[in-house]
CSV table of C-alpha atoms and ligand atoms in Angstrom, one decimal:
chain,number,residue,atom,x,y,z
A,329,UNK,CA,17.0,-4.4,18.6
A,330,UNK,CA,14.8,-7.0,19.0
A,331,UNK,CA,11.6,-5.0,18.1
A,332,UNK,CA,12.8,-3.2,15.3
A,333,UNK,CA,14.2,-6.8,13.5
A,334,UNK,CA,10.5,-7.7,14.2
A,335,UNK,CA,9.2,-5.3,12.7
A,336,UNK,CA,11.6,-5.3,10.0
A,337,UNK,CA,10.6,-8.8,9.4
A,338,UNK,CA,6.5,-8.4,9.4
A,339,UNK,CA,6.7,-5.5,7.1
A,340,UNK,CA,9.2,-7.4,4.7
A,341,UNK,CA,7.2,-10.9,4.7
A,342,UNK,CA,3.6,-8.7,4.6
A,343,UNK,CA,4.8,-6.9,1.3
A,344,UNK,CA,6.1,-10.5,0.1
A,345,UNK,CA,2.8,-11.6,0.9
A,346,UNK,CA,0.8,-9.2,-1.4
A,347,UNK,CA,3.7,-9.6,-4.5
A,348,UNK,CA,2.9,-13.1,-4.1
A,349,UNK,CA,-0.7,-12.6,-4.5
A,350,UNK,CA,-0.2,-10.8,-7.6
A,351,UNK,CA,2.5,-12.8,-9.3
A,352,UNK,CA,1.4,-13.4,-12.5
A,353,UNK,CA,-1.5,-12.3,-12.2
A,354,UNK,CA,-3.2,-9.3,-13.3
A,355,UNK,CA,-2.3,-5.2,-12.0
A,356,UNK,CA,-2.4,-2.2,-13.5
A,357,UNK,CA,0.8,-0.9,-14.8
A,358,UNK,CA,2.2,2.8,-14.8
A,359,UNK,CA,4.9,3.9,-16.7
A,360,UNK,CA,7.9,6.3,-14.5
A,361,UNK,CA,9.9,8.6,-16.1
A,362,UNK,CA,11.4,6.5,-19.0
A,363,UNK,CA,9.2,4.4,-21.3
A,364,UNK,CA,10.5,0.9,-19.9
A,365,UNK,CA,10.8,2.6,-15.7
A,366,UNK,CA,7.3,0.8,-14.8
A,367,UNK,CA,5.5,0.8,-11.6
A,368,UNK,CA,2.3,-1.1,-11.0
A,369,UNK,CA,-0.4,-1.3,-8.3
A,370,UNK,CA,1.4,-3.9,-6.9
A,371,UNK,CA,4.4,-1.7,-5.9
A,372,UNK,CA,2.4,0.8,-4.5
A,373,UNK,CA,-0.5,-1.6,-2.4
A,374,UNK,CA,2.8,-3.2,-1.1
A,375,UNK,CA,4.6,-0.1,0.0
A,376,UNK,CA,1.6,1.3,1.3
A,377,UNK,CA,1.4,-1.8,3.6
A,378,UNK,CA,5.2,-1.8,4.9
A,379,UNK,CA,4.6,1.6,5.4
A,380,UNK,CA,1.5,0.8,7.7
A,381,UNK,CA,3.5,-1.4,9.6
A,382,UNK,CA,6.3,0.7,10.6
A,383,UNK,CA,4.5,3.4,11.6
A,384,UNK,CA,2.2,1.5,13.6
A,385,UNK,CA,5.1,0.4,15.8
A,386,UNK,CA,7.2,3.3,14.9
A,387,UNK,CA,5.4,6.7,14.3
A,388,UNK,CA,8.0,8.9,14.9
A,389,UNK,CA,10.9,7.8,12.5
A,390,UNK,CA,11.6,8.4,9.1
A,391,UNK,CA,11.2,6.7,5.9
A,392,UNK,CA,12.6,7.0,2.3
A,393,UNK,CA,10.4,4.7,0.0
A,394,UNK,CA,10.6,4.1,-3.6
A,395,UNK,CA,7.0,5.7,-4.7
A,396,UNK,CA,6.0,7.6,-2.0
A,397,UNK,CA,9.3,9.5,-1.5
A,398,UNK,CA,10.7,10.8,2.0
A,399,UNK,CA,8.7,10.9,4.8
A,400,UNK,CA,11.1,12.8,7.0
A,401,UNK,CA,10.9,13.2,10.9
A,402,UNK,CA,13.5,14.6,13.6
A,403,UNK,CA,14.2,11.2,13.9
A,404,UNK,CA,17.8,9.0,14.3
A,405,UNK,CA,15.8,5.9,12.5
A,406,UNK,CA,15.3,6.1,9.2
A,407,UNK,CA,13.7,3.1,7.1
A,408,UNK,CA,14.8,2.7,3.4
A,409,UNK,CA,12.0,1.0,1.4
A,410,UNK,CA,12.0,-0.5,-2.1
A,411,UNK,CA,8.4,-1.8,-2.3
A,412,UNK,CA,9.4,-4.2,-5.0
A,413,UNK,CA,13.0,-4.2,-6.5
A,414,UNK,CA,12.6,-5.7,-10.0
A,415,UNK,CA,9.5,-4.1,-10.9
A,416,UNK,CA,10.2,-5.3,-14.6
A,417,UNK,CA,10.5,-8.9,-14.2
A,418,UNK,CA,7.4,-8.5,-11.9
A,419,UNK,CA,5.3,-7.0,-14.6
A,420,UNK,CA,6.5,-9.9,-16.8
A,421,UNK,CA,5.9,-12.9,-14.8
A,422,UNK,CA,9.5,-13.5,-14.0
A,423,UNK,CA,10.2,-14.7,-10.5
A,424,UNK,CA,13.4,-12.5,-10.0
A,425,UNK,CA,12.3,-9.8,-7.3
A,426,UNK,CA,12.0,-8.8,-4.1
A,427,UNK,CA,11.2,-6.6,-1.3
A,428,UNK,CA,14.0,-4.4,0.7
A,429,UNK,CA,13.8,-2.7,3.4
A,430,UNK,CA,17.2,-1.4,5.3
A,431,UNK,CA,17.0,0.9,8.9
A,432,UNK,CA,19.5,3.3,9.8
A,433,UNK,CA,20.4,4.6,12.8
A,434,UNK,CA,22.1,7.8,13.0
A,435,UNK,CA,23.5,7.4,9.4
A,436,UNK,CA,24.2,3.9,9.8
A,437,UNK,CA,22.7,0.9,8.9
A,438,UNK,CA,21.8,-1.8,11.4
A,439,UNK,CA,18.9,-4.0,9.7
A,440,UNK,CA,18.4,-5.3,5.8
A,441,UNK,CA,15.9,-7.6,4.5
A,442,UNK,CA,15.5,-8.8,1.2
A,443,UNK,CA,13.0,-11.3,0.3
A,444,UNK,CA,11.9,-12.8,-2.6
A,445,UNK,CA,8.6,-14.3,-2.5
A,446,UNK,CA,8.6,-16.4,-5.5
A,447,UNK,CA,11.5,-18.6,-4.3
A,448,UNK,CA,11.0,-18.1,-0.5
A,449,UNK,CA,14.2,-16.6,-0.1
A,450,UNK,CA,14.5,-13.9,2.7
A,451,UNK,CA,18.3,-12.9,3.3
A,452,UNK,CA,18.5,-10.9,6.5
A,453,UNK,CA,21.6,-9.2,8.4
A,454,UNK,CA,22.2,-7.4,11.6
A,455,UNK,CA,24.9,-5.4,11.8
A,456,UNK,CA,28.1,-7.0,13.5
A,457,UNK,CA,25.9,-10.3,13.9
A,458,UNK,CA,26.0,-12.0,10.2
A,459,UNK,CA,24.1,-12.3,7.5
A,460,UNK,CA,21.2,-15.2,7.0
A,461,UNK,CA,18.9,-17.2,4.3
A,462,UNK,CA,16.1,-17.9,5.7
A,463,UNK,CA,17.4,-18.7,9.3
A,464,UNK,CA,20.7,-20.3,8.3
A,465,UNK,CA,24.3,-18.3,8.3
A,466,UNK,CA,25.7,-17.7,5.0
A,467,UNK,CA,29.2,-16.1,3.5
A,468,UNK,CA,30.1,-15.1,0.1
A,469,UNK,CA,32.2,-17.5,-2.1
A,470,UNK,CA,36.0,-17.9,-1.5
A,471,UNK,CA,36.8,-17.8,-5.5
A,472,UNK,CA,40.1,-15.8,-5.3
A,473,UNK,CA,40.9,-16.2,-9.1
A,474,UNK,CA,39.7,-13.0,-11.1
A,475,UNK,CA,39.5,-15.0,-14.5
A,476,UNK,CA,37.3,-17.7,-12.9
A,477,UNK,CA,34.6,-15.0,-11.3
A,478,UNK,CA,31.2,-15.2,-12.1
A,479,UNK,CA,29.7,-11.6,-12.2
A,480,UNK,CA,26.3,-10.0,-12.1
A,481,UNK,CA,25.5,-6.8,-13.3
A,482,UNK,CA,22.4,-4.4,-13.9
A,483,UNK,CA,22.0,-1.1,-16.3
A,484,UNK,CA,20.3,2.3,-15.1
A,485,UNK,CA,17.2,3.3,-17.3
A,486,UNK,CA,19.0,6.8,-17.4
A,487,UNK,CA,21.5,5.4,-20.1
A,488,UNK,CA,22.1,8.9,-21.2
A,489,UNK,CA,23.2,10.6,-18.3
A,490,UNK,CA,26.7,9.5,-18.4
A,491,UNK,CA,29.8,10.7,-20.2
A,492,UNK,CA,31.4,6.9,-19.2
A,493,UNK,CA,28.7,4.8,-20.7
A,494,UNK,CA,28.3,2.0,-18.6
A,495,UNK,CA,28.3,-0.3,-21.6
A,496,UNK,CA,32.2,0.5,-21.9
A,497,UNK,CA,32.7,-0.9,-18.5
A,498,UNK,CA,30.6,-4.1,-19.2
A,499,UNK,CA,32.6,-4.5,-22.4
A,500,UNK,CA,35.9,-4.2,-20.3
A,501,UNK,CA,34.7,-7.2,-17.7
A,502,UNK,CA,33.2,-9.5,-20.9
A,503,UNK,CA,36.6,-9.2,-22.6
A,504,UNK,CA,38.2,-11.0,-19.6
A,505,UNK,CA,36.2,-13.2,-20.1
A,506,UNK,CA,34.4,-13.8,-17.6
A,507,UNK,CA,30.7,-15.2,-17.2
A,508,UNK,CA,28.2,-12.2,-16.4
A,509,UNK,CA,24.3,-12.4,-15.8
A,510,UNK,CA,22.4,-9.8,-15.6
A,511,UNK,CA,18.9,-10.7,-13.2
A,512,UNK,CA,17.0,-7.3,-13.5
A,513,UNK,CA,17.3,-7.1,-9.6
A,514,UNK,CA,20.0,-5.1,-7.9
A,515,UNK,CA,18.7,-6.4,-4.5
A,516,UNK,CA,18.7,-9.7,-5.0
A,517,UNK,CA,21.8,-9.6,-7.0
A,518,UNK,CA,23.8,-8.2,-3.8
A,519,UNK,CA,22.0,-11.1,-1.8
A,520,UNK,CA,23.1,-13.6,-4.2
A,521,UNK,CA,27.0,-12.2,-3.8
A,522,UNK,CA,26.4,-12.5,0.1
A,523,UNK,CA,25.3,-16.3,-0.3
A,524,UNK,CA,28.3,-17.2,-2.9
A,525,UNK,CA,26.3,-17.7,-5.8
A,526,UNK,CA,28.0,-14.8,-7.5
A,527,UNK,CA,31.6,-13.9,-6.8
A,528,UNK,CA,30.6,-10.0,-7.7
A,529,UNK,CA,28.3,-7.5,-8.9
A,530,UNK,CA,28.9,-3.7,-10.2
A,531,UNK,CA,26.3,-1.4,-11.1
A,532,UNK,CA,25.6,2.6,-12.0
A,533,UNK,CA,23.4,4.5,-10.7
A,534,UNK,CA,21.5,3.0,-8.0
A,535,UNK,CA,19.5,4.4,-5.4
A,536,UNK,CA,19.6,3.6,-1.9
A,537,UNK,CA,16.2,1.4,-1.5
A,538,UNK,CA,18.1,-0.7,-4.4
A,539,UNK,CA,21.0,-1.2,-2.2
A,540,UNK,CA,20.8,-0.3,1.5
A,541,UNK,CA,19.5,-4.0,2.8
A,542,UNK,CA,21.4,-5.9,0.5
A,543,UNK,CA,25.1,-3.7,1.1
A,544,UNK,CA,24.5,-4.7,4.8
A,545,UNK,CA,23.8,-8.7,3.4
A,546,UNK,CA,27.3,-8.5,1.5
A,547,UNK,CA,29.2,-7.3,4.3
A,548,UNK,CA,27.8,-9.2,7.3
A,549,UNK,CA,28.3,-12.2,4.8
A,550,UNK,CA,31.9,-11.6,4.4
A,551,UNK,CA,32.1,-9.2,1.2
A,552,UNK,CA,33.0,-5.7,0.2
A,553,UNK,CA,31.1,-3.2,-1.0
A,554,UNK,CA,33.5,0.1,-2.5
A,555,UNK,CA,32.4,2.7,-5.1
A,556,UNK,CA,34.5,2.2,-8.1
A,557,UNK,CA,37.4,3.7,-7.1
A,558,UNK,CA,37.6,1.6,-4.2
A,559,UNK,CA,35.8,4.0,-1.6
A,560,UNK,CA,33.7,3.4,1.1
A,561,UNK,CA,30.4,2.7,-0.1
A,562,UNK,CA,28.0,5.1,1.0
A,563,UNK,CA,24.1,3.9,0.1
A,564,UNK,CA,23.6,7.0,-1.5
A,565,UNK,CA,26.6,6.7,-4.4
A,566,UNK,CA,26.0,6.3,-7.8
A,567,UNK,CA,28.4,3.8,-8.2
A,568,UNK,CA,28.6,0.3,-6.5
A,569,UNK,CA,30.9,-2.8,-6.2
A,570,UNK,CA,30.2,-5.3,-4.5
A,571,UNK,CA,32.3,-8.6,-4.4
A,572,UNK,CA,33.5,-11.8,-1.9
A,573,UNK,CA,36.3,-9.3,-0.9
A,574,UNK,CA,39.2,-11.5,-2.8
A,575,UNK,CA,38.4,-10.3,-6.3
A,576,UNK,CA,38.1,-6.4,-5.5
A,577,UNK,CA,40.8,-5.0,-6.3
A,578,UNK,CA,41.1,-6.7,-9.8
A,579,UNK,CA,37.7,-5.6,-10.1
A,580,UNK,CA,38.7,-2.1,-9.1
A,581,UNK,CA,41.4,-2.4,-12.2
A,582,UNK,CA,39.5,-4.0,-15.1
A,583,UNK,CA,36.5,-1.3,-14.3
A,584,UNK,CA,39.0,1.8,-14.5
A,585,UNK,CA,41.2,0.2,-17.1
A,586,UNK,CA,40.9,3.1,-20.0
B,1355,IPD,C1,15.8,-1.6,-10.6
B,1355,IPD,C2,16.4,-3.0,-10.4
B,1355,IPD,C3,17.4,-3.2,-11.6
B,1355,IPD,C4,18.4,-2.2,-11.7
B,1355,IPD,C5,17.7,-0.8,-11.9
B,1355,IPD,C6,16.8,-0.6,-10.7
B,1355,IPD,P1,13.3,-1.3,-9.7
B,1355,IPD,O1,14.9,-1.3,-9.5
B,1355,IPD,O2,17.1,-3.0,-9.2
B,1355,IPD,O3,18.1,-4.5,-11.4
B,1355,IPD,O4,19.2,-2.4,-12.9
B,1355,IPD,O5,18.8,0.2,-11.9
B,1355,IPD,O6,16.2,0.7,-10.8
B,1355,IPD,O7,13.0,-0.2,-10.6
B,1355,IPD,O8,12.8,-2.6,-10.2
B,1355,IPD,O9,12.8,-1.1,-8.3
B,1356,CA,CA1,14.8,-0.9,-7.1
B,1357,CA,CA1,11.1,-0.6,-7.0
């Protein structure tokens, strides 16, 4: 395991490297399938250099990566890569984003990094050994009280894909109440539910370089991480919640409450 959290860690802190670089600078910018889904040169130079890492030590495993798609390989490794998670807030100068990389083994995950460049923040977890920031042990919040919760959330750019809009479920959680922010980084959100900042987060629609480091960060730090009806998560569900464990299951209720 040692290895593979070392190379885990060059490729993360290498692709933090070049996003630093670029920060605020200047970089071509692409537009995905939706007018406001960007991706710049930045995403992709980063990627490309992750990916040049891993396969120097590790030729023969897989890889599922944001742009470049799945580079599949009879392999029980599989790297999950999202070159840079708030591509948004990076094309507009706004320090919220990161790099993630997550490594399965045999459908599992063992390994997540997140790390965030702009604040020098890199959460890491192994599985069964805890969850970090930058070196030092952190758990999520112990904020039992529902109506006290602070709450992070994100929307997909495919608004229009779902019969529940999601907007009906972030209407149900502001009516209680409760303080939510919304960061414009799924990634870093989950890391900032691991470290107690936030006592939850929910989102629709994510993909699995969004969420598989930072699912690994929740629950090494403590937390849960369900689909909306409670079940296991599974990195490649569309739905995901993921709180400090004590406010779940009210959670779980407010979200379904028709
Ligand atoms: C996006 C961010 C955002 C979330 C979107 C994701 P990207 O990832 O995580 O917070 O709301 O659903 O697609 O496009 O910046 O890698
Ligand atoms: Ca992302
Ligand atoms: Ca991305």
């Amino acid at each position: 395991m040692t290895e593979l959290k070392e190379v885990l860690l060059e490729a993360t802190k290498e692709a933090g490297r070049i996003i630093l670089q670029y920060f605020d600078g200047v970089f071509k910018i692409d537009h995905k399938e939706g007018i406001n889904n960007l991706v710049t040169e930045v995403d992709k130079l980063a990627e490309t250099r992750i990916i040049e890492v891993i396969r120097a030590a590790y030729p023969r495993h897989s890889i599922i990566s944001e742009e470049i798609g799945e580079l599949m390989k009879p392999s029980d490794y599989k790297w999950i890569i999202d070159p840079i998670d708030g591509t948004v807030n990076f094309a507009h100068g706004v320090p919220i984003c990161c790099v993630s990389i997550g490594l399965m083994h045999e459908g599992n995950l063992i390994l997540g990094a997140v790390y965030n460049p702009m604040m020098n923040e890199l959460f890491f977890a192994e599985k069964g050994k805890g969850a970090t920031l930058n070196g030092n042990p952190i758990k999520v919040s112990s904020n039992n009280n529902f109506k006290t919760a602070f709450m992070v959330t994100g929307f997909p750019y495919n608004w229009s894909e779902y019969t529940e809009h999601p907007i009906k479920v972030f209407e149900r959680i502001v009516l209680e109440g409760l303080p939510v922010r919304r960061l414009g980084s799924a990634a870093i959100d989950l890391c900032w539910v691991a470290c107690g900042r936030f006592d939850g987060f929910w989102e629709f629609n994510l993909k699995p370089w969004d969420c598989a480091a930072g699912y690994l960060i929740v629950e090494e730090a403590g937390g849960r991480v369900t689909t909306f009806s409670g079940k296991e998560y599974d990195v490649f569900d569309k739905e995901t919640l993921a709180t400090n464990g004590l406010i779940h299951e009210d959670m779980i209720k407010v979200i379904n409450r028709r």
